[in-house]
């Protein structure tokens, strides 16, 4: 006579949803009385589910990730001759509840420093075949919460120092210590620190302290460089007509008026393109989960000052005309050079322009002024022979460099955005449309 025993989830104190964290057996396995068949987890505790019989697993009804409750059928066991534990032999399948599960969260045992096995983060090239079970980390909800609070991906700790490799709070702490120690040794970002060199051994030197602006700008640029996957797209806009219009406007001005520079038209063209492509007027949330779209149109302008680079912000550019922007740009860049900008003057930008056109250049790769998602670089306009289908004609061509955060902007979007800027600059009447 075969004795089939059903093993079910016992009373676990009225908890409605219990997570199956791990299943340690499969059909055909020999199991002993009290042997752990699965690891269950409630909001408050993790527990081993023991077998109530010695025998062979016939069928298994759960898998990791399932939710179970009191009475859920876990497995059927064909009891062996030598006994079925508490179960009495009978013809019908016996409905034996498993012995009360054994809570495994104990007072953490002292853990020596390197006891934690740290898993390498999964790299892109590693592909997990469909159907491959992913090993769940053994840890109680409290330990998982603790890890989450510290920003630790618990799956990077492959084995803890608790019973059966269970991850304890101390394992999480040791993991953090180890990662921090490695980071410090490598220069903070996992990159080896620059060596300190005594240059005086090669000749005379002088040490100059960096200005605060330069130090802070440097820190910010390094952070952006390391955090953003950036792409720079280069193109040229034909500004022959725009330049003729600018010269004509300036000719109307009196000697004391501020002259219009091409930059103001570039600001207007940029804003018109941003209105057309809202993803350029956005910021990625810090957790990378959301795109925050802005409904205001503020443009930052990189200004070179004796103390370093600053980026004052011109506000509501979409609502301002060329003359108003010209006056504002002159006043703001003047204030910047005199070191009179207030922190609020440099906040709230949507996109930035970095223009080196007054100096020269043919192209460069500006760094995005994050959390903005794109920056427009400008270098010196040059007369060039351009083929119009019949002949070469002299045209004033303005080089433009668009760097964007590739997490937010696709290459095609970047190219379309640049095409729109070129179209506005090529025919500034379009700014009226
Ligand atoms: N092509 C040809 N000539 C240009 C030009 C361009 N792209 N851009 C400016 N010019 C000309 C101007 O018309 C002006 O000519 P005139 O002297 O004949 O009137 C001259 O160059 C100087 O212009 P400007 O630089 O004073 O004025 P602007 O409005 O173009 O720029 C500002 C203002 C504040 C952006 C600029 O002075 C500045 O500080 N640029 C440096 C920005 C910077 O440091 N960027 C690097 C950041 S690192 O990523």
Short mmCIF file of C-alpha atoms and ligand atoms in Angstrom, two decimals:
data_model
loop_
_atom_site.label_atom_id
_atom_site.label_comp_id
_atom_site.label_asym_id
_atom_site.label_seq_id
_atom_site.Cartn_x
_atom_site.Cartn_y
_atom_site.Cartn_z
CA UNK A 1 0.00 0.00 0.00
CA UNK A 2 1.32 3.40 -0.98
CA UNK A 3 0.91 6.15 1.48
CA UNK A 4 0.60 9.55 -0.13
CA UNK A 5 0.99 12.49 2.18
CA UNK A 6 -0.10 16.01 1.31
CA UNK A 7 2.03 18.75 2.77
CA UNK A 8 0.26 22.04 3.25
CA UNK A 9 1.09 25.46 4.61
CA UNK A 10 0.33 25.34 8.33
CA UNK A 11 -1.17 28.07 10.48
CA UNK A 12 1.25 30.98 10.43
CA UNK A 13 -0.71 33.34 12.61
CA UNK A 14 -3.39 34.46 10.20
CA UNK A 15 -1.06 35.99 7.59
CA UNK A 16 -3.00 36.13 4.32
CA UNK A 17 -0.12 36.39 1.81
CA UNK A 18 3.09 34.46 2.30
CA UNK A 19 5.85 34.70 -0.30
CA UNK A 20 7.60 31.58 -1.48
CA UNK A 21 11.23 32.73 -1.45
CA UNK A 22 12.90 29.46 -2.32
CA UNK A 23 12.01 25.84 -3.08
CA UNK A 24 14.75 23.43 -2.06
CA UNK A 25 13.42 20.16 -3.49
CA UNK A 26 12.07 18.79 -6.76
CA UNK A 27 9.87 15.81 -7.69
CA UNK A 28 11.78 12.56 -7.21
CA UNK A 29 13.91 13.91 -4.37
CA UNK A 30 14.27 11.82 -1.22
CA UNK A 31 13.31 13.84 1.82
CA UNK A 32 13.53 13.19 5.52
CA UNK A 33 11.11 14.13 8.25
CA UNK A 34 11.68 17.79 9.24
CA UNK A 35 13.85 18.45 6.17
CA UNK A 36 13.28 21.99 4.80
CA UNK A 37 11.25 21.85 1.61
CA UNK A 38 10.82 25.57 1.01
CA UNK A 39 11.56 28.97 2.48
CA UNK A 40 8.56 31.20 3.09
CA UNK A 41 8.50 34.84 3.99
CA UNK A 42 5.88 37.11 5.50
CA UNK A 43 6.15 40.84 6.16
CA UNK A 44 7.74 40.10 9.48
CA UNK A 45 9.66 36.87 9.29
CA UNK A 46 11.25 34.29 7.08
CA UNK A 47 10.67 30.64 7.87
CA UNK A 48 11.65 27.16 6.74
CA UNK A 49 8.80 24.85 5.77
CA UNK A 50 9.73 21.33 6.94
CA UNK A 51 8.54 18.02 5.56
CA UNK A 52 6.10 16.09 7.72
CA UNK A 53 7.20 12.77 6.28
CA UNK A 54 10.18 10.75 5.16
CA UNK A 55 9.85 9.60 1.57
CA UNK A 56 9.97 10.74 -2.05
CA UNK A 57 8.53 13.96 -3.41
CA UNK A 58 5.85 12.98 -5.89
CA UNK A 59 4.57 16.36 -6.97
CA UNK A 60 5.49 19.94 -6.18
CA UNK A 61 2.88 22.70 -6.37
CA UNK A 62 4.86 25.85 -5.65
CA UNK A 63 7.77 27.77 -7.13
CA UNK A 64 9.78 30.80 -5.97
CA UNK A 65 7.75 33.98 -6.31
CA UNK A 66 4.38 32.28 -5.63
CA UNK A 67 2.09 33.60 -2.94
CA UNK A 68 0.59 31.04 -0.57
CA UNK A 69 -1.58 31.05 2.55
CA UNK A 70 -2.60 28.65 5.28
CA UNK A 71 -3.73 25.35 3.74
CA UNK A 72 -2.07 25.83 0.34
CA UNK A 73 -0.87 22.47 -0.98
CA UNK A 74 2.92 22.50 -1.16
CA UNK A 75 3.83 18.96 -2.19
CA UNK A 76 2.82 15.34 -2.07
CA UNK A 77 5.25 12.84 -0.57
CA UNK A 78 5.18 9.07 -1.05
CA UNK A 79 6.01 7.94 2.43
CA UNK A 80 8.70 5.29 2.74
CA UNK A 81 8.32 2.06 4.75
CA UNK A 82 10.28 3.33 7.72
CA UNK A 83 7.65 5.80 8.56
CA UNK A 84 5.76 8.92 7.82
CA UNK A 85 6.53 10.82 10.93
CA UNK A 86 3.43 11.79 12.75
CA UNK A 87 1.26 10.57 9.91
CA UNK A 88 -0.69 7.31 10.28
CA UNK A 89 -0.93 4.96 7.27
CA UNK A 90 -4.23 5.15 5.39
CA UNK A 91 -5.60 4.40 1.92
CA UNK A 92 -6.61 7.95 1.02
CA UNK A 93 -4.15 10.75 0.61
CA UNK A 94 -3.55 12.08 4.07
CA UNK A 95 -4.12 15.78 4.66
CA UNK A 96 -1.23 16.36 6.99
CA UNK A 97 -0.34 19.91 7.84
CA UNK A 98 3.39 20.41 8.00
CA UNK A 99 4.89 20.95 11.41
CA UNK A 100 4.96 24.58 12.43
CA UNK A 101 7.51 26.40 10.35
CA UNK A 102 10.76 27.30 11.98
CA UNK A 103 11.44 31.03 12.04
CA UNK A 104 15.03 31.52 11.02
CA UNK A 105 15.61 35.15 11.96
CA UNK A 106 17.86 34.95 14.96
CA UNK A 107 20.01 37.44 16.74
CA UNK A 108 22.76 38.12 14.19
CA UNK A 109 25.84 36.13 14.87
CA UNK A 110 29.09 38.07 14.93
CA UNK A 111 30.44 38.11 11.40
CA UNK A 112 34.08 38.42 10.58
CA UNK A 113 34.90 41.08 7.98
CA UNK A 114 35.20 39.16 4.68
CA UNK A 115 32.43 36.65 5.44
CA UNK A 116 30.12 38.13 2.81
CA UNK A 117 30.28 36.70 -0.67
CA UNK A 118 29.73 39.55 -3.11
CA UNK A 119 28.25 38.81 -6.49
CA UNK A 120 29.58 40.66 -9.50
CA UNK A 121 26.93 42.97 -10.93
CA UNK A 122 25.28 41.44 -13.99
CA UNK A 123 26.97 42.77 -17.09
CA UNK A 124 25.18 43.54 -20.31
CA UNK A 125 26.88 40.73 -22.18
CA UNK A 126 25.54 38.09 -19.80
CA UNK A 127 22.28 36.70 -21.07
CA UNK A 128 20.07 34.57 -18.89
CA UNK A 129 18.34 31.84 -20.89
CA UNK A 130 14.56 31.97 -20.76
CA UNK A 131 13.31 29.79 -17.96
CA UNK A 132 16.51 29.89 -15.93
CA UNK A 133 15.41 30.34 -12.33
CA UNK A 134 16.96 33.38 -10.72
CA UNK A 135 18.29 32.55 -7.28
CA UNK A 136 16.45 34.59 -4.68
CA UNK A 137 18.58 36.10 -1.93
CA UNK A 138 17.80 34.54 1.45
CA UNK A 139 17.04 37.36 3.80
CA UNK A 140 14.20 38.40 6.04
CA UNK A 141 12.00 41.35 5.09
CA UNK A 142 13.68 43.43 7.79
CA UNK A 143 17.11 42.76 6.30
CA UNK A 144 15.83 43.45 2.78
CA UNK A 145 14.36 46.75 3.99
CA UNK A 146 17.65 47.61 5.69
CA UNK A 147 19.52 46.87 2.44
CA UNK A 148 17.05 48.95 0.44
CA UNK A 149 17.47 51.90 2.83
CA UNK A 150 21.22 51.78 2.21
CA UNK A 151 20.72 51.45 -1.54
CA UNK A 152 22.23 47.95 -1.56
CA UNK A 153 21.03 45.49 -4.18
CA UNK A 154 20.72 42.45 -1.94
CA UNK A 155 21.30 40.10 -4.87
CA UNK A 156 24.91 41.27 -4.98
CA UNK A 157 25.44 39.42 -1.69
CA UNK A 158 25.42 35.83 -2.85
CA UNK A 159 25.79 34.19 0.53
CA UNK A 160 25.29 35.51 4.00
CA UNK A 161 26.75 34.32 7.25
CA UNK A 162 23.45 33.14 8.73
CA UNK A 163 22.05 29.63 8.76
CA UNK A 164 22.11 28.08 5.26
CA UNK A 165 23.75 31.20 3.87
CA UNK A 166 20.97 33.48 5.05
CA UNK A 167 21.90 37.17 4.68
CA UNK A 168 21.93 39.03 7.98
CA UNK A 169 22.06 42.77 8.73
CA UNK A 170 25.78 42.46 9.48
CA UNK A 171 26.35 40.99 6.02
CA UNK A 172 24.72 44.07 4.48
CA UNK A 173 26.87 46.34 6.67
CA UNK A 174 30.02 44.45 5.69
CA UNK A 175 29.06 44.67 2.03
CA UNK A 176 28.70 48.47 2.31
CA UNK A 177 32.04 48.73 4.15
CA UNK A 178 33.79 46.70 1.47
CA UNK A 179 32.32 48.71 -1.43
CA UNK A 180 33.16 52.00 0.31
CA UNK A 181 36.73 50.87 1.02
CA UNK A 182 37.20 49.86 -2.62
CA UNK A 183 35.70 53.18 -3.80
CA UNK A 184 38.03 55.26 -1.62
CA UNK A 185 41.06 53.29 -2.79
CA UNK A 186 40.04 53.83 -6.40
CA UNK A 187 39.22 57.55 -6.20
CA UNK A 188 35.49 57.62 -5.45
CA UNK A 189 33.96 56.60 -8.76
CA UNK A 190 35.68 53.28 -9.18
CA UNK A 191 38.32 55.05 -11.30
CA UNK A 192 41.92 54.98 -10.14
CA UNK A 193 42.89 58.36 -8.64
CA UNK A 194 45.36 60.56 -10.52
CA UNK A 195 48.88 60.18 -9.17
CA UNK A 196 50.39 63.09 -7.28
CA UNK A 197 53.48 64.32 -9.12
CA UNK A 198 56.18 66.65 -7.80
CA UNK A 199 56.68 68.84 -10.89
CA UNK A 200 59.39 70.93 -9.21
CA UNK A 201 61.80 68.07 -9.95
CA UNK A 202 61.54 69.04 -13.65
CA UNK A 203 61.88 72.84 -13.30
CA UNK A 204 60.52 75.97 -11.69
CA UNK A 205 56.82 75.96 -10.80
CA UNK A 206 54.25 78.21 -9.12
CA UNK A 207 51.10 77.04 -7.34
CA UNK A 208 47.83 78.91 -7.84
CA UNK A 209 44.72 78.16 -5.82
CA UNK A 210 41.68 77.46 -7.98
CA UNK A 211 38.78 79.89 -7.60
CA UNK A 212 35.70 78.54 -5.88
CA UNK A 213 33.76 78.74 -9.15
CA UNK A 214 36.43 76.71 -10.96
CA UNK A 215 36.52 74.07 -8.22
CA UNK A 216 32.75 73.70 -8.08
CA UNK A 217 32.41 73.76 -11.86
CA UNK A 218 35.10 71.10 -12.09
CA UNK A 219 33.30 68.84 -9.62
CA UNK A 220 30.01 69.28 -11.42
CA UNK A 221 31.51 68.66 -14.87
CA UNK A 222 33.21 65.46 -13.64
CA UNK A 223 29.95 64.25 -12.14
CA UNK A 224 28.06 64.93 -15.36
CA UNK A 225 30.81 63.35 -17.49
CA UNK A 226 30.65 60.17 -15.42
CA UNK A 227 26.88 59.95 -15.10
CA UNK A 228 25.52 60.91 -18.52
CA UNK A 229 25.96 58.94 -21.72
CA UNK A 230 26.46 61.95 -24.01
CA UNK A 231 26.49 62.22 -27.78
CA UNK A 232 27.50 65.36 -29.70
CA UNK A 233 25.98 65.99 -33.12
CA UNK A 234 27.56 68.59 -35.41
CA UNK A 235 26.00 70.58 -38.24
CA UNK A 236 26.09 74.00 -39.90
CA UNK A 237 23.36 76.59 -40.34
CA UNK A 238 23.28 79.01 -43.24
CA UNK A 239 22.97 82.41 -41.50
CA UNK A 240 23.68 84.61 -44.52
CA UNK A 241 20.25 86.28 -44.45
CA UNK A 242 20.12 86.39 -40.68
CA UNK A 243 23.46 88.18 -40.58
CA UNK A 244 22.29 90.72 -43.19
CA UNK A 245 19.21 91.43 -41.06
CA UNK A 246 21.34 91.75 -37.89
CA UNK A 247 23.71 94.20 -39.60
CA UNK A 248 20.72 96.22 -40.87
CA UNK A 249 19.16 96.35 -37.39
CA UNK A 250 22.43 97.44 -35.81
CA UNK A 251 22.82 100.17 -38.46
CA UNK A 252 19.55 101.67 -37.18
CA UNK A 253 20.86 101.85 -33.63
CA UNK A 254 22.52 104.89 -32.15
CA UNK A 255 26.14 104.86 -31.02
CA UNK A 256 25.26 104.19 -27.35
CA UNK A 257 22.77 101.35 -27.99
CA UNK A 258 23.79 97.80 -27.24
CA UNK A 259 24.44 96.03 -30.52
CA UNK A 260 22.60 92.85 -31.41
CA UNK A 261 24.89 89.83 -31.70
CA UNK A 262 24.02 86.65 -33.54
CA UNK A 263 23.67 84.89 -30.23
CA UNK A 264 20.28 86.48 -29.58
CA UNK A 265 18.89 85.00 -32.80
CA UNK A 266 20.38 81.66 -31.84
CA UNK A 267 18.58 81.88 -28.47
CA UNK A 268 15.28 82.59 -30.25
CA UNK A 269 15.82 79.76 -32.75
CA UNK A 270 16.71 77.36 -29.93
CA UNK A 271 13.59 78.19 -27.96
CA UNK A 272 11.40 77.77 -31.03
CA UNK A 273 12.93 74.30 -31.55
CA UNK A 274 12.50 73.42 -27.86
CA UNK A 275 8.80 74.36 -28.14
CA UNK A 276 8.56 71.98 -31.07
CA UNK A 277 10.47 69.14 -29.33
CA UNK A 278 9.34 69.06 -25.67
CA UNK A 279 11.73 66.22 -24.74
CA UNK A 280 14.55 68.79 -24.93
CA UNK A 281 12.78 70.82 -22.25
CA UNK A 282 12.98 68.04 -19.71
CA UNK A 283 14.97 66.54 -16.87
CA UNK A 284 15.30 62.94 -15.86
CA UNK A 285 14.29 62.24 -12.24
CA UNK A 286 17.21 61.25 -10.01
CA UNK A 287 16.10 57.60 -9.95
CA UNK A 288 15.96 57.58 -13.77
CA UNK A 289 12.33 56.45 -13.73
CA UNK A 290 10.54 59.61 -14.87
CA UNK A 291 10.94 62.43 -17.36
CA UNK A 292 9.94 65.80 -15.94
CA UNK A 293 8.68 68.01 -18.75
CA UNK A 294 8.91 71.77 -18.20
CA UNK A 295 6.34 74.22 -19.46
CA UNK A 296 8.57 77.26 -19.07
CA UNK A 297 11.35 78.29 -21.44
CA UNK A 298 14.50 79.50 -19.72
CA UNK A 299 17.85 79.42 -21.50
CA UNK A 300 21.21 79.37 -19.74
CA UNK A 301 24.12 81.18 -21.38
CA UNK A 302 27.69 80.08 -20.58
CA UNK A 303 29.65 83.23 -19.79
CA UNK A 304 33.41 83.38 -19.51
CA UNK A 305 34.49 85.42 -16.47
CA UNK A 306 37.89 86.09 -14.86
CA UNK A 307 36.88 83.69 -12.08
CA UNK A 308 35.71 80.92 -14.37
CA UNK A 309 32.66 79.79 -16.26
CA UNK A 310 29.19 80.72 -15.00
CA UNK A 311 25.79 80.07 -16.53
CA UNK A 312 23.19 82.79 -15.87
CA UNK A 313 19.67 81.99 -17.01
CA UNK A 314 17.49 84.17 -19.26
CA UNK A 315 13.87 83.60 -18.30
CA UNK A 316 10.73 83.18 -20.43
CA UNK A 317 12.74 83.64 -23.59
CA UNK A 318 9.78 82.53 -25.72
CA UNK A 319 7.91 85.68 -24.67
CA UNK A 320 10.73 88.15 -25.32
CA UNK A 321 11.79 89.92 -28.50
CA UNK A 322 15.28 90.36 -29.96
CA UNK A 323 15.81 93.85 -28.50
CA UNK A 324 14.69 92.87 -25.01
CA UNK A 325 16.91 89.78 -25.08
CA UNK A 326 19.86 91.80 -26.38
CA UNK A 327 19.60 94.20 -23.42
CA UNK A 328 19.13 91.34 -20.96
CA UNK A 329 22.07 89.35 -22.34
CA UNK A 330 24.36 92.40 -22.14
CA UNK A 331 23.29 93.17 -18.58
CA UNK A 332 23.52 89.55 -17.39
CA UNK A 333 26.93 88.84 -18.94
CA UNK A 334 28.20 92.12 -17.49
CA UNK A 335 26.92 91.17 -14.04
CA UNK A 336 28.57 87.75 -14.45
CA UNK A 337 31.94 89.27 -15.30
CA UNK A 338 31.72 91.60 -12.31
CA UNK A 339 30.91 88.61 -10.08
CA UNK A 340 27.52 90.08 -9.16
CA UNK A 341 25.25 87.19 -10.08
CA UNK A 342 23.06 85.79 -7.32
CA UNK A 343 22.54 82.00 -7.05
CA UNK A 344 18.92 82.47 -8.23
CA UNK A 345 20.22 84.08 -11.46
CA UNK A 346 21.83 80.77 -12.35
CA UNK A 347 18.94 78.45 -11.56
CA UNK A 348 15.95 77.14 -13.49
CA UNK A 349 17.51 76.70 -16.93
CA UNK A 350 15.94 74.39 -19.50
CA UNK A 351 18.78 74.24 -22.01
CA UNK A 352 22.15 75.99 -22.24
CA UNK A 353 24.08 77.65 -25.05
CA UNK A 354 27.85 77.73 -24.96
CA UNK A 355 29.11 80.15 -27.60
CA UNK A 356 32.76 80.40 -28.47
CA UNK A 357 31.92 82.16 -31.72
CA UNK A 358 33.45 85.46 -30.63
CA UNK A 359 36.78 83.67 -30.34
CA UNK A 360 36.85 81.13 -33.15
CA UNK A 361 36.70 77.38 -33.57
CA UNK A 362 35.10 75.00 -36.03
CA UNK A 363 33.51 72.53 -33.60
CA UNK A 364 33.68 71.33 -30.01
CA UNK A 365 31.84 68.96 -27.70
CA UNK A 366 30.17 70.91 -24.88
CA UNK A 367 29.15 69.00 -21.75
CA UNK A 368 25.45 68.95 -20.88
CA UNK A 369 24.57 71.25 -17.99
CA UNK A 370 22.69 68.48 -16.14
CA UNK A 371 19.99 67.99 -14.99
CA UNK A 372 19.22 69.62 -18.34
CA UNK A 373 19.28 67.08 -21.16
CA UNK A 374 21.01 69.01 -23.93
CA UNK A 375 23.36 71.89 -24.66
CA UNK A 376 24.02 73.80 -27.88
CA UNK A 377 27.61 74.74 -28.71
CA UNK A 378 28.39 77.50 -31.20
CA UNK A 379 31.70 78.32 -32.89
CA UNK A 380 32.72 80.95 -35.41
CA UNK A 381 30.64 81.56 -38.53
CA UNK A 382 32.63 81.47 -41.74
CA UNK A 383 32.01 82.38 -45.39
CA UNK A 384 32.05 79.17 -47.40
CA UNK A 385 31.43 78.16 -50.99
CA UNK A 386 28.13 76.26 -50.97
CA UNK A 387 26.80 74.37 -54.00
CA UNK A 388 23.25 75.49 -54.80
CA UNK A 389 22.63 72.91 -57.54
CA UNK A 390 24.08 75.07 -60.32
CA UNK A 391 27.07 76.83 -58.87
CA UNK A 392 29.07 77.53 -55.74
CA UNK A 393 27.80 80.57 -53.90
CA UNK A 394 29.36 82.30 -50.88
CA UNK A 395 27.25 81.63 -47.77
CA UNK A 396 27.88 82.47 -44.12
CA UNK A 397 27.85 79.11 -42.33
CA UNK A 398 27.52 78.81 -38.57
CA UNK A 399 28.89 75.61 -36.95
CA UNK A 400 26.60 74.16 -34.28
CA UNK A 401 27.28 71.33 -31.82
CA UNK A 402 24.40 69.66 -30.02
CA UNK A 403 25.33 67.45 -27.06
CA UNK A 404 22.47 65.47 -25.56
CA UNK A 405 21.85 62.93 -22.82
CA UNK A 406 21.30 59.75 -24.80
CA UNK A 407 19.13 58.27 -22.05
CA UNK A 408 16.50 60.86 -22.92
CA UNK A 409 17.20 61.89 -26.51
CA UNK A 410 17.55 59.43 -29.40
CA UNK A 411 19.98 60.11 -32.22
CA UNK A 412 17.16 60.76 -34.68
CA UNK A 413 15.49 63.22 -32.30
CA UNK A 414 18.82 65.02 -31.94
CA UNK A 415 19.19 65.26 -35.72
CA UNK A 416 15.59 66.50 -36.15
CA UNK A 417 16.04 69.06 -33.40
CA UNK A 418 19.20 70.36 -35.04
CA UNK A 419 17.41 70.48 -38.41
CA UNK A 420 14.71 72.66 -36.82
CA UNK A 421 17.30 75.07 -35.36
CA UNK A 422 18.96 75.30 -38.77
CA UNK A 423 15.64 76.01 -40.42
CA UNK A 424 14.85 78.85 -37.99
CA UNK A 425 18.31 80.37 -38.38
CA UNK A 426 18.23 79.93 -42.15
CA UNK A 427 14.98 81.84 -42.40
CA UNK A 428 14.26 83.77 -39.23
CA UNK A 429 10.82 84.80 -40.54
CA UNK A 430 9.79 81.31 -39.42
CA UNK A 431 10.18 82.46 -35.82
CA UNK A 432 6.99 84.47 -36.36
CA UNK A 433 4.95 81.43 -37.32
N1 LIG B 1 30.61 83.75 -35.47
C1 LIG B 1 31.22 84.88 -35.81
N2 LIG B 1 31.30 85.94 -35.01
C2 LIG B 1 30.76 85.85 -33.79
C3 LIG B 1 30.11 84.70 -33.35
C4 LIG B 1 30.05 83.61 -34.24
N3 LIG B 1 29.44 82.48 -33.92
N4 LIG B 1 29.69 84.90 -32.11
C5 LIG B 1 30.04 86.12 -31.75
N5 LIG B 1 30.68 86.69 -32.78
C6 LIG B 1 31.21 88.04 -32.81
C7 LIG B 1 30.19 89.04 -32.32
O1 LIG B 1 29.32 89.43 -33.36
C8 LIG B 1 31.07 90.13 -31.84
O2 LIG B 1 31.53 90.85 -32.98
P1 LIG B 1 31.77 92.45 -32.91
O3 LIG B 1 32.82 92.62 -31.90
O4 LIG B 1 32.18 92.74 -34.28
O5 LIG B 1 30.46 93.05 -32.55
C9 LIG B 1 32.25 89.38 -31.26
O6 LIG B 1 32.25 88.10 -31.88
C10 LIG B 1 32.22 89.19 -29.75
O7 LIG B 1 30.99 88.65 -29.39
P2 LIG B 1 30.70 88.33 -27.85
O8 LIG B 1 31.27 87.05 -27.51
O9 LIG B 1 31.11 89.47 -27.04
O10 LIG B 1 29.13 88.33 -27.78
P3 LIG B 1 28.16 87.15 -27.94
O11 LIG B 1 26.80 87.72 -27.77
O12 LIG B 1 28.36 86.37 -29.14
O13 LIG B 1 28.48 86.21 -26.68
C11 LIG B 1 28.84 85.64 -24.39
C12 LIG B 1 28.21 86.64 -25.38
C13 LIG B 1 28.57 86.14 -23.01
C14 LIG B 1 28.24 84.28 -24.62
C15 LIG B 1 30.34 85.53 -24.68
O14 LIG B 1 30.95 86.78 -24.50
C16 LIG B 1 31.08 84.53 -23.85
O15 LIG B 1 31.36 84.71 -22.66
N6 LIG B 1 31.41 83.37 -24.47
C17 LIG B 1 32.20 82.34 -23.80
C18 LIG B 1 31.31 81.19 -23.42
C19 LIG B 1 32.14 80.05 -22.90
O16 LIG B 1 33.04 80.23 -22.11
N7 LIG B 1 31.87 78.84 -23.38
C20 LIG B 1 32.69 77.74 -23.10
C21 LIG B 1 32.05 76.88 -22.12
S1 LIG B 1 32.95 75.44 -21.90
O17 LIG B 1 31.97 74.32 -22.34
#
